[in-house]
Coordinates of C-alpha atoms in Angstrom, one line a residue:
Chain I
R1 CA 17.3 47.3 33.5
K2 CA 21.2 47.7 32.7
E3 CA 23.7 48.6 35.2
V4 CA 24.8 51.9 33.6
E5 CA 22.9 53.4 30.4
Q6 CA 23.8 56.2 28.1
D7 CA 22.0 57.4 24.9
P8 CA 24.8 56.4 22.2
G9 CA 24.4 59.4 20.3
P10 CA 25.7 60.5 18.1
F11 CA 25.2 64.1 19.2
N12 CA 26.4 66.2 16.2
V13 CA 27.0 70.0 17.5
P14 CA 28.7 73.3 16.1
E15 CA 31.6 74.6 17.5
G16 CA 31.0 76.5 20.6
A17 CA 27.6 75.0 21.5
T18 CA 26.9 73.5 24.8
V19 CA 26.2 69.9 25.2
A20 CA 25.0 67.6 28.0
F21 CA 25.0 64.1 28.5
N22 CA 22.9 61.9 30.9
C23 CA 23.9 58.6 32.2
T24 CA 21.4 56.6 34.4
Y25 CA 22.6 53.7 36.9
S26 CA 20.5 51.0 38.6
N27 CA 22.3 50.4 41.8
S28 CA 21.0 52.8 44.3
A29 CA 23.9 51.6 46.6
S30 CA 26.7 52.9 44.0
Q31 CA 29.5 55.0 45.3
S32 CA 31.6 56.4 43.0
F33 CA 31.0 57.9 39.5
F34 CA 33.5 59.0 36.8
W35 CA 33.3 60.4 33.2
Y36 CA 35.8 59.1 30.8
R37 CA 36.7 59.9 27.4
Q38 CA 37.7 57.5 24.5
D39 CA 39.0 58.6 21.3
C40 CA 38.5 56.3 18.1
R41 CA 40.5 53.4 18.5
K42 CA 42.3 54.5 21.6
E43 CA 42.2 53.7 25.3
P44 CA 39.7 55.5 27.6
K45 CA 41.0 58.4 29.8
L46 CA 39.8 59.9 32.8
L47 CA 37.8 63.2 32.1
M48 CA 36.6 64.1 35.7
S49 CA 35.2 62.2 39.2
V50 CA 31.9 63.3 39.9
Y51 CA 31.4 64.5 43.2
S52 CA 28.0 64.6 45.4
S53 CA 28.2 68.4 45.1
G54 CA 29.2 68.2 41.6
N55 CA 32.7 69.7 40.2
E56 CA 33.8 71.8 37.4
D57 CA 36.9 71.7 35.4
G58 CA 37.1 74.5 33.0
R59 CA 34.6 74.0 30.3
F60 CA 33.3 70.9 31.6
T61 CA 30.8 70.5 34.6
A62 CA 29.8 67.2 36.1
Q63 CA 26.5 66.7 38.4
L64 CA 25.2 63.6 40.4
N65 CA 21.8 63.3 41.2
R66 CA 21.5 60.4 43.8
A67 CA 17.6 60.7 44.3
S68 CA 17.0 60.4 40.5
Q69 CA 20.1 57.8 39.9
Y70 CA 21.5 59.8 37.4
I71 CA 25.2 61.8 36.4
S72 CA 25.4 64.3 34.0
L73 CA 28.2 65.8 31.9
L74 CA 27.8 69.4 30.5
I75 CA 30.6 70.9 28.1
R76 CA 30.5 74.3 27.4
D77 CA 31.8 76.2 24.1
S78 CA 32.6 72.9 22.3
K79 CA 35.5 72.7 20.5
L80 CA 36.5 70.2 17.5
S81 CA 38.9 68.3 19.9
D82 CA 36.1 67.6 22.3
S83 CA 34.9 65.1 19.5
A84 CA 35.3 61.7 21.2
T85 CA 33.0 59.2 22.9
Y86 CA 32.0 59.9 26.5
L87 CA 31.7 57.0 28.9
C88 CA 30.1 56.9 32.1
V89 CA 31.4 54.9 34.9
V90 CA 30.0 53.7 38.1
T91 CA 31.4 51.6 40.9
P92 CA 28.4 49.6 42.3
N93 CA 29.0 49.2 46.0
S94 CA 31.6 49.8 48.7
G95 CA 32.7 46.4 48.3
N96 CA 36.2 45.4 46.1
T97 CA 34.2 45.5 42.9
P98 CA 35.7 47.1 39.8
L99 CA 34.0 49.7 37.8
V100 CA 31.1 49.3 35.2
F101 CA 31.2 51.3 32.2
G102 CA 28.4 52.6 30.0
K103 CA 28.4 51.9 26.5
G104 CA 29.3 55.5 25.8
T105 CA 27.9 58.7 24.0
R106 CA 29.2 59.8 20.9
L107 CA 29.8 63.5 20.1
S108 CA 31.1 65.2 17.1
V109 CA 31.6 68.9 17.1
I110 CA 31.4 70.2 13.6
A111 CA 33.2 73.3 12.2
Chain S
D1 CA 57.5 57.4 33.2
G2 CA 55.0 55.6 35.1
G3 CA 52.3 53.9 33.3
I4 CA 50.6 50.7 32.2
T5 CA 51.9 48.9 29.1
Q6 CA 50.3 46.4 26.7
S7 CA 52.0 44.4 24.3
P8 CA 51.7 43.8 21.4
K9 CA 49.4 46.6 20.2
Y10 CA 48.5 44.4 17.3
L11 CA 48.2 40.5 17.1
F12 CA 47.2 38.2 14.8
R13 CA 46.4 34.6 15.7
K14 CA 45.3 31.7 13.8
E15 CA 41.9 29.6 14.8
G16 CA 42.7 27.1 17.4
Q17 CA 45.8 28.8 18.9
N18 CA 46.3 30.3 22.5
V19 CA 47.7 33.8 23.0
T20 CA 49.1 35.6 25.8
L21 CA 48.6 39.6 26.0
S22 CA 51.1 41.6 28.2
C23 CA 50.1 44.0 31.0
E24 CA 52.7 45.8 33.1
Q25 CA 52.3 48.6 35.2
N26 CA 54.9 50.5 37.3
L27 CA 52.1 52.5 39.2
N28 CA 52.4 50.1 42.4
H29 CA 48.7 49.5 41.8
D30 CA 47.1 46.7 43.7
A31 CA 44.1 46.2 41.3
M32 CA 44.5 45.2 37.7
Y33 CA 41.7 44.5 35.3
W34 CA 41.2 43.2 31.7
Y35 CA 38.5 44.5 29.6
R36 CA 37.3 43.4 25.9
Q37 CA 35.6 46.2 23.8
D38 CA 33.9 45.1 20.2
P39 CA 33.0 47.7 17.7
G40 CA 30.6 50.7 18.7
Q41 CA 30.4 48.6 22.2
G42 CA 31.2 49.1 25.6
L43 CA 33.8 47.8 27.9
R44 CA 33.2 44.2 29.2
L45 CA 34.8 43.0 32.4
I46 CA 36.9 39.5 31.7
Y47 CA 38.9 38.9 34.8
Y48 CA 40.2 41.3 37.7
S49 CA 42.8 40.9 40.3
Q50 CA 42.8 43.0 43.5
I51 CA 45.9 41.3 45.0
V52 CA 48.8 39.4 44.1
N53 CA 48.2 35.4 43.5
D54 CA 44.2 36.1 43.6
F55 CA 42.2 36.9 40.6
Q56 CA 38.3 36.7 40.0
K57 CA 36.0 36.2 37.0
G58 CA 34.3 39.0 35.2
D59 CA 31.3 38.8 33.1
I60 CA 32.7 36.9 30.3
A61 CA 35.5 34.9 31.5
E62 CA 35.0 31.8 29.6
G63 CA 37.6 31.2 27.2
Y64 CA 40.2 33.4 28.9
S65 CA 42.6 32.8 31.4
V66 CA 45.0 35.0 33.7
S67 CA 47.9 35.2 36.3
R68 CA 48.8 37.4 39.0
E69 CA 52.1 36.1 40.4
K70 CA 53.5 39.8 40.5
K71 CA 52.1 43.0 41.5
E72 CA 53.3 44.8 38.4
S73 CA 52.2 42.0 35.6
F74 CA 48.5 40.6 34.8
P75 CA 48.8 38.6 31.6
L76 CA 45.8 37.2 29.8
T77 CA 45.7 34.1 27.8
V78 CA 43.1 33.8 25.0
T79 CA 42.5 30.4 24.6
S80 CA 41.0 28.2 21.6
A81 CA 37.9 27.7 23.5
Q82 CA 37.1 31.7 23.1
K83 CA 34.6 31.4 20.1
N84 CA 34.9 35.2 19.0
P85 CA 38.3 36.3 20.1
T86 CA 38.9 39.2 17.7
A87 CA 38.5 42.4 19.9
F88 CA 40.4 45.2 21.2
Y89 CA 41.5 44.3 24.7
L90 CA 42.3 46.7 27.4
C91 CA 44.3 46.2 30.6
A92 CA 43.6 48.7 33.4
S93 CA 44.8 49.2 36.9
S94 CA 43.7 51.3 40.2
A95 CA 45.6 52.2 43.2
D96 CA 43.9 50.0 45.4
R97 CA 40.7 47.7 46.1
R98 CA 38.4 50.4 47.5
A99 CA 35.6 51.5 45.6
G100 CA 36.2 55.2 44.3
T101 CA 39.5 54.7 42.9
E102 CA 39.7 55.5 39.3
A103 CA 41.2 53.3 36.9
F104 CA 44.0 53.8 34.3
F105 CA 44.3 52.0 30.9
G106 CA 47.0 50.7 28.9
Q107 CA 47.1 51.6 25.2
G108 CA 45.5 48.2 24.3
T109 CA 45.9 45.3 22.2
R110 CA 44.0 44.7 19.0
L111 CA 43.6 41.0 18.6
T112 CA 42.4 39.6 15.0
V113 CA 42.0 35.9 14.6
V114 CA 43.0 35.0 10.8

């Protein structure tokens, strides 16, 4: 099983729709979780951190389920500008190990 | 402005040549990383450094070398031993070595072997 797995998509949704992505991770000792956004031919940028209690930032909500080892990202009222690839990122354990990236889920929001 | 800068943005190399990609940060971050991304693929870790004068191999270090002589700088050399060097190279930094610290990326260097 890969360390971090995501459905590659693409998810094609109309403007205004709600869309959700899941990401599973294999290492139960994983400590920290993030969602990054990557636009075509650009660098990844931090979208939000994912806390145990879940967190919300405007139209975006992230949840962590440690028991089932997955994190989720919910986007409400999708905008055309939300079209991008969303990367799930995990730090494997509490040691000095770098972030591990999923391959990303592509989202296309259609007018 | 604080940030992480990669140069050049585009780089063309002839087969058999070594080439060095620059990565500089003025964020006072301890940790720096190099990732490679191929079309339609995720990021794969090449090398990382958590402190000056120390670095570790990532998942795909073969054919690459790095140095960390200064906190601000973490150059990556793509050697002629790297069989498929054409890719998008991303440098990142994070505040410290502890888990839980997010990484910030430079704009990337697109390397093409001709």
